[in-house]
PDB file of C-alpha atoms and ligand atoms in Angstrom:
ATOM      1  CA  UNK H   1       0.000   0.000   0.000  1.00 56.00           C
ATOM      2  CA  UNK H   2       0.864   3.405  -0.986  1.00 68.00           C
ATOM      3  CA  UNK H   3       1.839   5.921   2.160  1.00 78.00           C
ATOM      4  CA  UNK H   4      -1.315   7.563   3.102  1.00 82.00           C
ATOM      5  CA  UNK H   5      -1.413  11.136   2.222  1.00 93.00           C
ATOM      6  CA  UNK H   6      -2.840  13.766   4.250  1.00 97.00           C
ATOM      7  CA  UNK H   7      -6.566  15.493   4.682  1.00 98.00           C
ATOM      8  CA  UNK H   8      -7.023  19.165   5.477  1.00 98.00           C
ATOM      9  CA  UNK H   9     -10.219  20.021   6.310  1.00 98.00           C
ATOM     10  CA  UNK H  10     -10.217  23.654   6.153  1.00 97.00           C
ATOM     11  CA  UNK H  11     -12.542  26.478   6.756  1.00 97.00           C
ATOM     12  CA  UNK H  12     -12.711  29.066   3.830  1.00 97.00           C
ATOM     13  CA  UNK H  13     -14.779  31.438   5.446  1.00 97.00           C
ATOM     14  CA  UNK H  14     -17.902  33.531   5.008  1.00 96.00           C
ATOM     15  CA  UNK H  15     -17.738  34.895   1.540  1.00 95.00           C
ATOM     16  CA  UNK H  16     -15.235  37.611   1.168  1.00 96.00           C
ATOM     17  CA  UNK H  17     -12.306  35.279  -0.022  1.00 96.00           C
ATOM     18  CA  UNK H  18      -9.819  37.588   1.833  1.00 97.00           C
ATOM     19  CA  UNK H  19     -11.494  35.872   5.032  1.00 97.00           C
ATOM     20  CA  UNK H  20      -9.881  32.586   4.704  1.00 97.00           C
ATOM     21  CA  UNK H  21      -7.024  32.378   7.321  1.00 98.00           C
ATOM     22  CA  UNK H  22      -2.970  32.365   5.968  1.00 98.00           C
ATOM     23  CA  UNK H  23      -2.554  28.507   7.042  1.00 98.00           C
ATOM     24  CA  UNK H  24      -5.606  27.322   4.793  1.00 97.00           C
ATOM     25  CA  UNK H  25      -4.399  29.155   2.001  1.00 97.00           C
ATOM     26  CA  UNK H  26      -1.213  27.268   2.342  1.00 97.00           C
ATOM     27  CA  UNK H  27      -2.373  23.852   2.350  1.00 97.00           C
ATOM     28  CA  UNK H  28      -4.910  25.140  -0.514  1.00 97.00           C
ATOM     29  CA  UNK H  29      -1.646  25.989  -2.651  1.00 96.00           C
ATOM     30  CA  UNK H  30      -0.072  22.898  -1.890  1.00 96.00           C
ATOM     31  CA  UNK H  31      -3.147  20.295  -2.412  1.00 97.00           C
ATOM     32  CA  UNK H  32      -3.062  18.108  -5.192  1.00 97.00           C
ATOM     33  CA  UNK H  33      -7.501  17.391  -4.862  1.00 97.00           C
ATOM     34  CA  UNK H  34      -9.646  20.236  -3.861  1.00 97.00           C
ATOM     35  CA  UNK H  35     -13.223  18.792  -2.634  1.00 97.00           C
ATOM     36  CA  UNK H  36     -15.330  21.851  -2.115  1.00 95.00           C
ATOM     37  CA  UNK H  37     -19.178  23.107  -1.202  1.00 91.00           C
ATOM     38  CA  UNK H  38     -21.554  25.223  -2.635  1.00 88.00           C
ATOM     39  CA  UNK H  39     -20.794  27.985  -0.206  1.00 83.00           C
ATOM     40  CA  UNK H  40     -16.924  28.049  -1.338  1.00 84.00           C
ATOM     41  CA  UNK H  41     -15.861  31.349  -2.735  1.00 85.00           C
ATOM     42  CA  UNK H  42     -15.285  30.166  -6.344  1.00 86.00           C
ATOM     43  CA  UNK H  43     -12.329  32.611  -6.234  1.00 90.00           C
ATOM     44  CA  UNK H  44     -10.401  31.117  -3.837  1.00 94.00           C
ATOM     45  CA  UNK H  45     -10.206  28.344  -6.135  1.00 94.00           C
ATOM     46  CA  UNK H  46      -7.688  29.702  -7.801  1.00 93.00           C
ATOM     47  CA  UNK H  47      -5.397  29.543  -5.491  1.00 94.00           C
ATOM     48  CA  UNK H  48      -4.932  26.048  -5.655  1.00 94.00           C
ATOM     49  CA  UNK H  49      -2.079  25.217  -7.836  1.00 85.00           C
ATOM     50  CA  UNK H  50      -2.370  24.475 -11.183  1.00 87.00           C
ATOM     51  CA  UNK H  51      -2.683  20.795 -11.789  1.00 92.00           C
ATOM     52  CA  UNK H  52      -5.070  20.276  -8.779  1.00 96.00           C
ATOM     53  CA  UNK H  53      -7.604  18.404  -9.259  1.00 96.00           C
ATOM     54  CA  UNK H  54     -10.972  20.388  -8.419  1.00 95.00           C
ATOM     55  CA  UNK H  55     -14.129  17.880  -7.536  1.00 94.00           C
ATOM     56  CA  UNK H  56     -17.334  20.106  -6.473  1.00 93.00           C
ATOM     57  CA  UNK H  57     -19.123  18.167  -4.122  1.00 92.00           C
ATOM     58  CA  UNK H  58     -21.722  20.594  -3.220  1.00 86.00           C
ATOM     59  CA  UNK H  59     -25.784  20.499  -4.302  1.00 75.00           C
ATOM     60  CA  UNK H  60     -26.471  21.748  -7.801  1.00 65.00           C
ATOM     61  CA  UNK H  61     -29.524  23.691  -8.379  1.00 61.00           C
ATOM     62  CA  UNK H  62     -32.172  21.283  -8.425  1.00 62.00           C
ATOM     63  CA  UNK H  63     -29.816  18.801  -7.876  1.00 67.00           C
ATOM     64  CA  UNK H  64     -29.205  16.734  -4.608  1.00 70.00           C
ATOM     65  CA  UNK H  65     -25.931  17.268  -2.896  1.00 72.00           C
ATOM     66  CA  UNK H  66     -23.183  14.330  -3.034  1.00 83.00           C
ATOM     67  CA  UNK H  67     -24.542  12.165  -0.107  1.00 90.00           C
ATOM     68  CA  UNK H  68     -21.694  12.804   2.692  1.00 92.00           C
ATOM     69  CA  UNK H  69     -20.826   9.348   3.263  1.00 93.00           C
ATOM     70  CA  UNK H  70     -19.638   9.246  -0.307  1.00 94.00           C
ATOM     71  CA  UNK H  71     -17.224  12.324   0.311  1.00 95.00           C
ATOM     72  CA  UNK H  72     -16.088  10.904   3.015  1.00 96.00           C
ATOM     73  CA  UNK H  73     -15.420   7.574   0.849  1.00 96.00           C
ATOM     74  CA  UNK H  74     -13.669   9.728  -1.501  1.00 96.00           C
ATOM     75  CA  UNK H  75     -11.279  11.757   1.353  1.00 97.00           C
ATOM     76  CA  UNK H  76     -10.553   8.755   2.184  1.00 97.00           C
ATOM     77  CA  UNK H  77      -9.358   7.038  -1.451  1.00 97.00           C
ATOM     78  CA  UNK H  78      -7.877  10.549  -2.461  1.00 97.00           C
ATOM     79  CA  UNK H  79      -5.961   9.875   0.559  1.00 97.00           C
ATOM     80  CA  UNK H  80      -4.750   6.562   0.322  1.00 96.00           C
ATOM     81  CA  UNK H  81      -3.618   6.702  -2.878  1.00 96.00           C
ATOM     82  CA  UNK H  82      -1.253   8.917  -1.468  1.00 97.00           C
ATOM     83  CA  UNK H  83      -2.314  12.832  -2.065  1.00 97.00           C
ATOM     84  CA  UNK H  84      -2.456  15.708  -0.371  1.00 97.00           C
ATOM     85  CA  UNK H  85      -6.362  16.525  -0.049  1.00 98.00           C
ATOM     86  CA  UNK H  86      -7.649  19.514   0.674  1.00 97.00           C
ATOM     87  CA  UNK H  87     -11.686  19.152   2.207  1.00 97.00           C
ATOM     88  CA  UNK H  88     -13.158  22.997   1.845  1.00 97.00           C
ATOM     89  CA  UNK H  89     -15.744  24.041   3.405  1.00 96.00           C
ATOM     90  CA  UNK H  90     -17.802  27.398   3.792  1.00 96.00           C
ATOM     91  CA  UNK H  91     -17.040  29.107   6.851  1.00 97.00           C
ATOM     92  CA  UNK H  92     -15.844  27.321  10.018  1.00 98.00           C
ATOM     93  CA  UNK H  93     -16.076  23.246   9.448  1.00 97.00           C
ATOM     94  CA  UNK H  94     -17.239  22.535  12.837  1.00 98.00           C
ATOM     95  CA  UNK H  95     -19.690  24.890  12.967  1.00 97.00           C
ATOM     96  CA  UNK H  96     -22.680  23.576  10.939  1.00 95.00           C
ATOM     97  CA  UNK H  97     -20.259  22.183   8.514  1.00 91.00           C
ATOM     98  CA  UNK H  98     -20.486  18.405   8.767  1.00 93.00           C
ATOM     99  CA  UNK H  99     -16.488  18.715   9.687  1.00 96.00           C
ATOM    100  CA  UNK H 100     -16.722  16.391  12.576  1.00 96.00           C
ATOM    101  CA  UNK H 101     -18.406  13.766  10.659  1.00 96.00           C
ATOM    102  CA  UNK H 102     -15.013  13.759   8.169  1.00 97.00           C
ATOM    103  CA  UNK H 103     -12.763  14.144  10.932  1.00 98.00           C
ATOM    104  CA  UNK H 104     -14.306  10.609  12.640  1.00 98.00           C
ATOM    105  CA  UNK H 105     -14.689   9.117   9.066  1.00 97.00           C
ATOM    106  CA  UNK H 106     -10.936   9.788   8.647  1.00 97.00           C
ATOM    107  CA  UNK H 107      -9.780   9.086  11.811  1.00 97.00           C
ATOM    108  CA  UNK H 108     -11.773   5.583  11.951  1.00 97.00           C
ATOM    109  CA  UNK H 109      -9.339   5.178   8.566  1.00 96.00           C
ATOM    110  CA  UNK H 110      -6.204   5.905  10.373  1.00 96.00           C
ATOM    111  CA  UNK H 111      -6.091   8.921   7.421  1.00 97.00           C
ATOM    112  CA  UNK H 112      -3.642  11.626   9.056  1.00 97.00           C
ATOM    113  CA  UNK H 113      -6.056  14.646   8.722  1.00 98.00           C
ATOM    114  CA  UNK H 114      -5.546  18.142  10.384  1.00 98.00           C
ATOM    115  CA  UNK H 115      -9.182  20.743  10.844  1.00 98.00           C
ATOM    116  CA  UNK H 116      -8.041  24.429  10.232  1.00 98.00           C
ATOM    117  CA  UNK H 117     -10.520  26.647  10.929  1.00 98.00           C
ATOM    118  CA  UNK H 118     -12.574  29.279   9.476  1.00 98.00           C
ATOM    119  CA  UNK H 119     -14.457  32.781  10.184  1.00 98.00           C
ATOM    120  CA  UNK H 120     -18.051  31.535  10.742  1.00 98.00           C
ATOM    121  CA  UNK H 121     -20.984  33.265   8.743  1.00 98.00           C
ATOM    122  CA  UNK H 122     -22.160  34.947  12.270  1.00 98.00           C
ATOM    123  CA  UNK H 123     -19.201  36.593  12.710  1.00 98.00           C
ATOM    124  CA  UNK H 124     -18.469  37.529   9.444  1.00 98.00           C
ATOM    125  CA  UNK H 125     -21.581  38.751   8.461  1.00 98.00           C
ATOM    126  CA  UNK H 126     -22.604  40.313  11.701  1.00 98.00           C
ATOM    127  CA  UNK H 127     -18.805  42.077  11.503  1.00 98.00           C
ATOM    128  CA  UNK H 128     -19.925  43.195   8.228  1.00 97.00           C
ATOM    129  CA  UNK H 129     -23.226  44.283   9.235  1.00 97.00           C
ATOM    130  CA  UNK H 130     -22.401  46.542  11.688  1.00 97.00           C
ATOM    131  CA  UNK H 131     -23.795  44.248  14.468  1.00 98.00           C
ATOM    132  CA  UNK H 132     -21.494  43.013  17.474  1.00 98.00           C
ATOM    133  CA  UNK H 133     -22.740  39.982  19.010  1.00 98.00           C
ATOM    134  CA  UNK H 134     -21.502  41.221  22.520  1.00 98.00           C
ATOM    135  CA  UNK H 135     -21.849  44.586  23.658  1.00 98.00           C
ATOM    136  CA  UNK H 136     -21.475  45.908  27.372  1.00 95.00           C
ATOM    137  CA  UNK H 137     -24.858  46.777  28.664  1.00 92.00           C
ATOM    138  CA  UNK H 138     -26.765  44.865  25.387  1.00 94.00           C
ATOM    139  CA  UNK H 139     -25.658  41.310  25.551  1.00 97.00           C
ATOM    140  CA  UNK H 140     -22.708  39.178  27.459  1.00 98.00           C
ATOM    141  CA  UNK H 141     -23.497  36.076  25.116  1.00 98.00           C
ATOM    142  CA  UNK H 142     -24.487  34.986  22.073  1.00 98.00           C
ATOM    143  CA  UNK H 143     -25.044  31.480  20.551  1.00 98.00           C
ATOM    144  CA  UNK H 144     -25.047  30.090  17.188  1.00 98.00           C
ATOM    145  CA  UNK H 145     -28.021  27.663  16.291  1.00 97.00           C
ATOM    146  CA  UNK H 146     -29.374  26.015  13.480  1.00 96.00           C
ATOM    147  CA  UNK H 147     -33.097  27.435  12.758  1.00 94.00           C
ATOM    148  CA  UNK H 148     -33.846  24.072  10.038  1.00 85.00           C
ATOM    149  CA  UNK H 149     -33.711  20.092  11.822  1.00 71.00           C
ATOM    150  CA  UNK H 150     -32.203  18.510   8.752  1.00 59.00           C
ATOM    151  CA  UNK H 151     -29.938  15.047   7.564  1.00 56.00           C
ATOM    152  CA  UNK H 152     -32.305  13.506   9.691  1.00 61.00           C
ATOM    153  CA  UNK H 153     -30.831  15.096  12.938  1.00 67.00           C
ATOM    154  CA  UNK H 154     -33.120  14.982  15.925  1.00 71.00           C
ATOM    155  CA  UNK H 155     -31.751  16.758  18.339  1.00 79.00           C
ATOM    156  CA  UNK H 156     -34.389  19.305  19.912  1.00 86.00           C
ATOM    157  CA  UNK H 157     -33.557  22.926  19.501  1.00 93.00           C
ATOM    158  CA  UNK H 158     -34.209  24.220  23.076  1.00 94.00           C
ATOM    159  CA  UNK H 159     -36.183  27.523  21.994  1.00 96.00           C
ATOM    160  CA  UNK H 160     -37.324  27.650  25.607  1.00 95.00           C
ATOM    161  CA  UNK H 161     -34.027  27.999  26.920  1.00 96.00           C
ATOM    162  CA  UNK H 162     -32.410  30.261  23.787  1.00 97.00           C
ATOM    163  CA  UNK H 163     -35.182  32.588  24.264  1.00 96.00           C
ATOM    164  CA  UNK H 164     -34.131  33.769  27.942  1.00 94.00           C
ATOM    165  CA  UNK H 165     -30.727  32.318  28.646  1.00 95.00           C
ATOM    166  CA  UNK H 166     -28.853  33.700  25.338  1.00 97.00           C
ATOM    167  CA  UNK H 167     -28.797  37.554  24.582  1.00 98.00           C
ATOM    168  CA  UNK H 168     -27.767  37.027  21.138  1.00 98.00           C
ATOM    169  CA  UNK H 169     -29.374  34.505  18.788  1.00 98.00           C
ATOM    170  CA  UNK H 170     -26.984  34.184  15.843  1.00 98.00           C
ATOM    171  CA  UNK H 171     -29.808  31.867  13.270  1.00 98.00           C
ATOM    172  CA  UNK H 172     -28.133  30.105  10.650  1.00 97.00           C
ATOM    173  CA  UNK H 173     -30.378  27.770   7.910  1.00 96.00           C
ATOM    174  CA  UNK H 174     -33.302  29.624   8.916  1.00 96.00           C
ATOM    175  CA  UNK H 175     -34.728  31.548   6.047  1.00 96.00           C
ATOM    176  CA  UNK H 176     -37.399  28.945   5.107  1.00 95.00           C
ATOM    177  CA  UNK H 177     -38.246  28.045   8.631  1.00 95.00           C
ATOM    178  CA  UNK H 178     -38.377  31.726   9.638  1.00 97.00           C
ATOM    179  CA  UNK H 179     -42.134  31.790  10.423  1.00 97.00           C
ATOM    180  CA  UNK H 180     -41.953  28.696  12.791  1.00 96.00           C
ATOM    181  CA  UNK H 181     -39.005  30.611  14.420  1.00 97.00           C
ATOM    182  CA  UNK H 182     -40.977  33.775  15.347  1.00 98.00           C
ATOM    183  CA  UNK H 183     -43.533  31.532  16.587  1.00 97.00           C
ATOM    184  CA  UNK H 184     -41.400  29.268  18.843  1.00 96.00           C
ATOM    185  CA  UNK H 185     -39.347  32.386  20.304  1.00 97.00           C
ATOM    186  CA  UNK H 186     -42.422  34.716  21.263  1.00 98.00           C
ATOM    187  CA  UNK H 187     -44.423  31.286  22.680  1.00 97.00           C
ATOM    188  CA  UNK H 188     -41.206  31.128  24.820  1.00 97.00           C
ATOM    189  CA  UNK H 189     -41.618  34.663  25.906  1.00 96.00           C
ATOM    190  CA  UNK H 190     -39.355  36.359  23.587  1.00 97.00           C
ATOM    191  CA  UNK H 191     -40.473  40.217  23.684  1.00 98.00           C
ATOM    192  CA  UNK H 192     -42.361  40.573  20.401  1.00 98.00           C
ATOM    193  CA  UNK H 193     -40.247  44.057  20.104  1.00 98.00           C
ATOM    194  CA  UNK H 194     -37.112  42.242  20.263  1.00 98.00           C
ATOM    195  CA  UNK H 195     -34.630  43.691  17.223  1.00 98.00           C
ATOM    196  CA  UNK H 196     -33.850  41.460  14.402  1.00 98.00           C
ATOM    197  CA  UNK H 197     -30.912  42.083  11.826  1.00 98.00           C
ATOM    198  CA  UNK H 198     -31.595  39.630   8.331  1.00 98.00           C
ATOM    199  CA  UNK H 199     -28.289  39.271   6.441  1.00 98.00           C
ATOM    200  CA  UNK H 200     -28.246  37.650   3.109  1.00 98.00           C
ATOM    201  CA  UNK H 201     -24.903  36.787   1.523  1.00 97.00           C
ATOM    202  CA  UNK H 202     -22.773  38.496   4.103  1.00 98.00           C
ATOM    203  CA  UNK H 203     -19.150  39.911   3.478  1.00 97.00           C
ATOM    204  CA  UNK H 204     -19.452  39.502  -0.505  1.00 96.00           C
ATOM    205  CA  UNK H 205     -20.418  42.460  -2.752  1.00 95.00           C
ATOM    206  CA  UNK H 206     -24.040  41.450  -2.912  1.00 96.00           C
ATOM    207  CA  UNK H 207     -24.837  41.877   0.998  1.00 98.00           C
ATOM    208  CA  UNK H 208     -28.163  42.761   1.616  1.00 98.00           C
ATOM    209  CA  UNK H 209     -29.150  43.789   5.340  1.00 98.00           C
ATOM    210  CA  UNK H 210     -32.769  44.650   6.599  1.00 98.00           C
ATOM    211  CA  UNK H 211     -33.306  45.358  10.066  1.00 97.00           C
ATOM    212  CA  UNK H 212     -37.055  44.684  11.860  1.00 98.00           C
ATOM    213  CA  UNK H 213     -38.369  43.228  14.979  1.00 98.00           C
ATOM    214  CA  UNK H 214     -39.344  39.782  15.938  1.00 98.00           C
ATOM    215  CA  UNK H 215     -42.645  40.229  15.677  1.00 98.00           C
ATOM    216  CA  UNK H 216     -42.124  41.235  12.177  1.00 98.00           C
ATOM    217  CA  UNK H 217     -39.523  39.184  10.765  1.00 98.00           C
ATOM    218  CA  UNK H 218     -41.042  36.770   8.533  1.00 98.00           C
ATOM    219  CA  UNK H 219     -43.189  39.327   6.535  1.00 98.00           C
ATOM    220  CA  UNK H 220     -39.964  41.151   6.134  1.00 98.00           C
ATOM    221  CA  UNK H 221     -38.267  38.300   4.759  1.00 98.00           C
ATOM    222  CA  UNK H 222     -41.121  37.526   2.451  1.00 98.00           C
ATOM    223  CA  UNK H 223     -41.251  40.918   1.082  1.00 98.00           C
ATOM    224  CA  UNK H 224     -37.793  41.674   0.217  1.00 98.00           C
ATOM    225  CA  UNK H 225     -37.502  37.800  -0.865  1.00 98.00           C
ATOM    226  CA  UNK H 226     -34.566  36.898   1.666  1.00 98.00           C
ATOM    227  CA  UNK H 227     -32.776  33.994   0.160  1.00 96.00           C
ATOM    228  CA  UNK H 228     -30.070  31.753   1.340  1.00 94.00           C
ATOM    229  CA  UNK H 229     -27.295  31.573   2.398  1.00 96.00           C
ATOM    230  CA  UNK H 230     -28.404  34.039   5.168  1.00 98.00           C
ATOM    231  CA  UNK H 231     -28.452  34.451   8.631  1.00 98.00           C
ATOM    232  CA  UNK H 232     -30.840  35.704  11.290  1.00 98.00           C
ATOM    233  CA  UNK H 233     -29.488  38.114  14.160  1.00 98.00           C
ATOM    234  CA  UNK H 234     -31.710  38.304  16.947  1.00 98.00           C
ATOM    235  CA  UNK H 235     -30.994  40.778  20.346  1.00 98.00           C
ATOM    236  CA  UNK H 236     -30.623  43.999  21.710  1.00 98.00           C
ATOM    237  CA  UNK H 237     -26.931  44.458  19.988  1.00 98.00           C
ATOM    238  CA  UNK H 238     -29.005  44.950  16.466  1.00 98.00           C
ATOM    239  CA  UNK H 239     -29.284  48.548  17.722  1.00 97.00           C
ATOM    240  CA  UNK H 240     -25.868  49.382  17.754  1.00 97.00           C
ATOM    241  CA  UNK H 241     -25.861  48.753  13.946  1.00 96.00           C
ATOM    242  CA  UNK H 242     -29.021  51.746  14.002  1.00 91.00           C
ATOM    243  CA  UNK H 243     -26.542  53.776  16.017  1.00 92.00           C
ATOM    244  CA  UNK H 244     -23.238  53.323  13.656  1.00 93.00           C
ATOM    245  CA  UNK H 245     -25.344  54.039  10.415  1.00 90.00           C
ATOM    246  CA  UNK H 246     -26.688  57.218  12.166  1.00 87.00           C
ATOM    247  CA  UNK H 247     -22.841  58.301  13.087  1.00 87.00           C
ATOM    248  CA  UNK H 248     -21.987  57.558   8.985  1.00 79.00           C
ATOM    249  CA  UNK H 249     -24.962  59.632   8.139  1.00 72.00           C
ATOM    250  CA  UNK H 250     -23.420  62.252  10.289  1.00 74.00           C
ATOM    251  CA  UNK H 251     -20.323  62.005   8.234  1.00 70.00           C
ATOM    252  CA  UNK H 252     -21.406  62.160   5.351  1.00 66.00           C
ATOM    253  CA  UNK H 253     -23.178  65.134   6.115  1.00 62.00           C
ATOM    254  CA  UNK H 254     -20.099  66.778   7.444  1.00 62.00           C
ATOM    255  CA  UNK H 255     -17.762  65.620   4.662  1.00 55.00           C
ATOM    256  CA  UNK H 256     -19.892  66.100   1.742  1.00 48.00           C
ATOM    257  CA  UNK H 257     -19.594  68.223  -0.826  1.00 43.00           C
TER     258      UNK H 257
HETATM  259  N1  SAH L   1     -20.005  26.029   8.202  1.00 94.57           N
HETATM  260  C1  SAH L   1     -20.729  27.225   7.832  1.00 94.57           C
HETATM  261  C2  SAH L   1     -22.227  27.071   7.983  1.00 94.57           C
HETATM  262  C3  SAH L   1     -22.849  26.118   7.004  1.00 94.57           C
HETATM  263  S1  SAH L   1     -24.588  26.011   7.199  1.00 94.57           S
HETATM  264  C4  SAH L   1     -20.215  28.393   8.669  1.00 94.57           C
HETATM  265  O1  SAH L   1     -19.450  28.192   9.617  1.00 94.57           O
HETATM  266  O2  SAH L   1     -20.582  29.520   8.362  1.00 94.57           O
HETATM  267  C5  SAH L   1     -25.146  27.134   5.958  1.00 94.57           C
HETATM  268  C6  SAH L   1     -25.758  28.373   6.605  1.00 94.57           C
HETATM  269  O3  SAH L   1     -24.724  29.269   6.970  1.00 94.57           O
HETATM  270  C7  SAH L   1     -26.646  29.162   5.662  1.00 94.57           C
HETATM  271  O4  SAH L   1     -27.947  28.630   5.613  1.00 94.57           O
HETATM  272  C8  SAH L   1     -26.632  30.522   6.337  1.00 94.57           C
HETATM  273  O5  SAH L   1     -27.508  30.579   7.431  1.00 94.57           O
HETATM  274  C9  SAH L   1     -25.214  30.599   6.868  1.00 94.57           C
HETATM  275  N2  SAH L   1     -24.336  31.344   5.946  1.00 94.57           N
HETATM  276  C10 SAH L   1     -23.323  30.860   5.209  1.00 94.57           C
HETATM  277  N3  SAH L   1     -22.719  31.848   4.506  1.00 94.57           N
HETATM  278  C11 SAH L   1     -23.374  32.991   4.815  1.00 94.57           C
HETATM  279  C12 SAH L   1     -23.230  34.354   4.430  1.00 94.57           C
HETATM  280  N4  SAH L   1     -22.282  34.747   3.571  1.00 94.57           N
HETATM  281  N5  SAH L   1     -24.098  35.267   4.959  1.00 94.57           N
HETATM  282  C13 SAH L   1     -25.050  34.898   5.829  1.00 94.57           C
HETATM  283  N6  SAH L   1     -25.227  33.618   6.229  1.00 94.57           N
HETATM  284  C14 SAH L   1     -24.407  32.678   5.746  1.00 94.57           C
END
């Protein structure tokens, strides 16, 4: 048998393709297979060198997605037959990435693999937005939680407990379940007045922000046709985004001609 060759599973960030971190874009220059998702900067293929081999593993409109345990077959040949494998993912892989699923596929292979991570859509996009997910006297926490129960996953979202132990709610896969969100959150006493912050493709040049409440959220979404991939901020700090745009109107007023 050939000598295994190595797995990166690496985070490529939100969007912006300067967000990927200096050690990914390493291993990205020196992989000989690129697997990559749908939510991969298609720029930051480029980086990999030039007789890579690129395999797009993501879901094709109208298409199903590669089932995982087949990428997970193929990390694993790539790797045996002795290559240097580069797994990319959007954003961070652990977080809502699948990434740990890899890692234990991998590892159950005795594949040497490494897990390099990446900016996560909430804090890239809220960065971008103009929304910190902490802020002293708004909120000292935040959480990231999935908003859609898919891949057959059962594990309960505890809206009871999000919607009074978390001051941020950073909402990722939630744009078609957005109505049944509102719903749990204000049946779990969630002030109806609450501040929401919707933010579609954030850190790329075709961001699109809306601000609202809880209460109104999914009409907002309906009527400006929020589409994926986008996140839902929910908490006080969505304020402080009101606050920085009135300080840039301020500016603007002062510097302008
Ligand atoms: N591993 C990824 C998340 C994958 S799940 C990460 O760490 O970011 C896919 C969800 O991520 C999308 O449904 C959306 O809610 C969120 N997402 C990904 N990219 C985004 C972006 N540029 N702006 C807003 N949300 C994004």
């Amino acid at each position: 048998m050939k000598h295994p060759g190595m797995v990166s599973i690496i985070g490529a960030g939100p969007g912006d393709p300067e967000l990927i971190t200096v050690k990914a874009m390493n291993r990205l220059r020196e992989a000989e297979v690129v697997l990559y998702d749908r939510l991969v900067s298609e720029e930051l293929l480029a980086y990999a060198g030039p007789f890579a081999e690129l395999v797009y593993v993501g879901k094709a409109p109208g298409r199903h997605a590669m089932p995982q345990e087949e990428i997970e077959r193929w990390l694993i040949r790539y790797a045996m037959d002795g290559k240097r494998v580069v797994r990319l993912k959007g954003g961070d892989p652990f977080v809502f990435g699948r990434g740990g699923e890899e890692a234990l596929a991998l590892a159950a292979s005795g594949i040497p693999y490494e897990v390099i991570p990446g900016i996560t859509s909430a804090l890239g996009a809220a960065a971008s937005a103009g929304v910190p997910l902490t802020h002293r006297r708004a909120a000292a926490s935040f959480a990231c939680v999935t908003g859609n129960r898919c891949h057959g996953d059962q594990t309960p979202i505890r809206w009871d407990l999000l919607a009074h132990s978390v001051d941020t709610l950073a909402i990722y896969m939630g744009v078609s379940q957005i109505g049944a969100i509102r719903e749990e959150l204000l049946r779990h006493g969630k002030s109806a007045s609450t501040p929401v912050a919707l933010i579609e493709r954030g850190t790329t040049c075709r961001q699109r922000t809306f601000t609202c409440t809880l209460d109104d959220m999914h009409k907002l979404a309906a009527a400006v046709k929020l589409s994926n991939p986008a996140l839902i901020v929910v908490g006080e700090v969505v304020r402080v985004r009101e606050q920085l745009q009135l300080f840039e109107h301020q500016a603007e007023v002062y510097y302008g001609s």
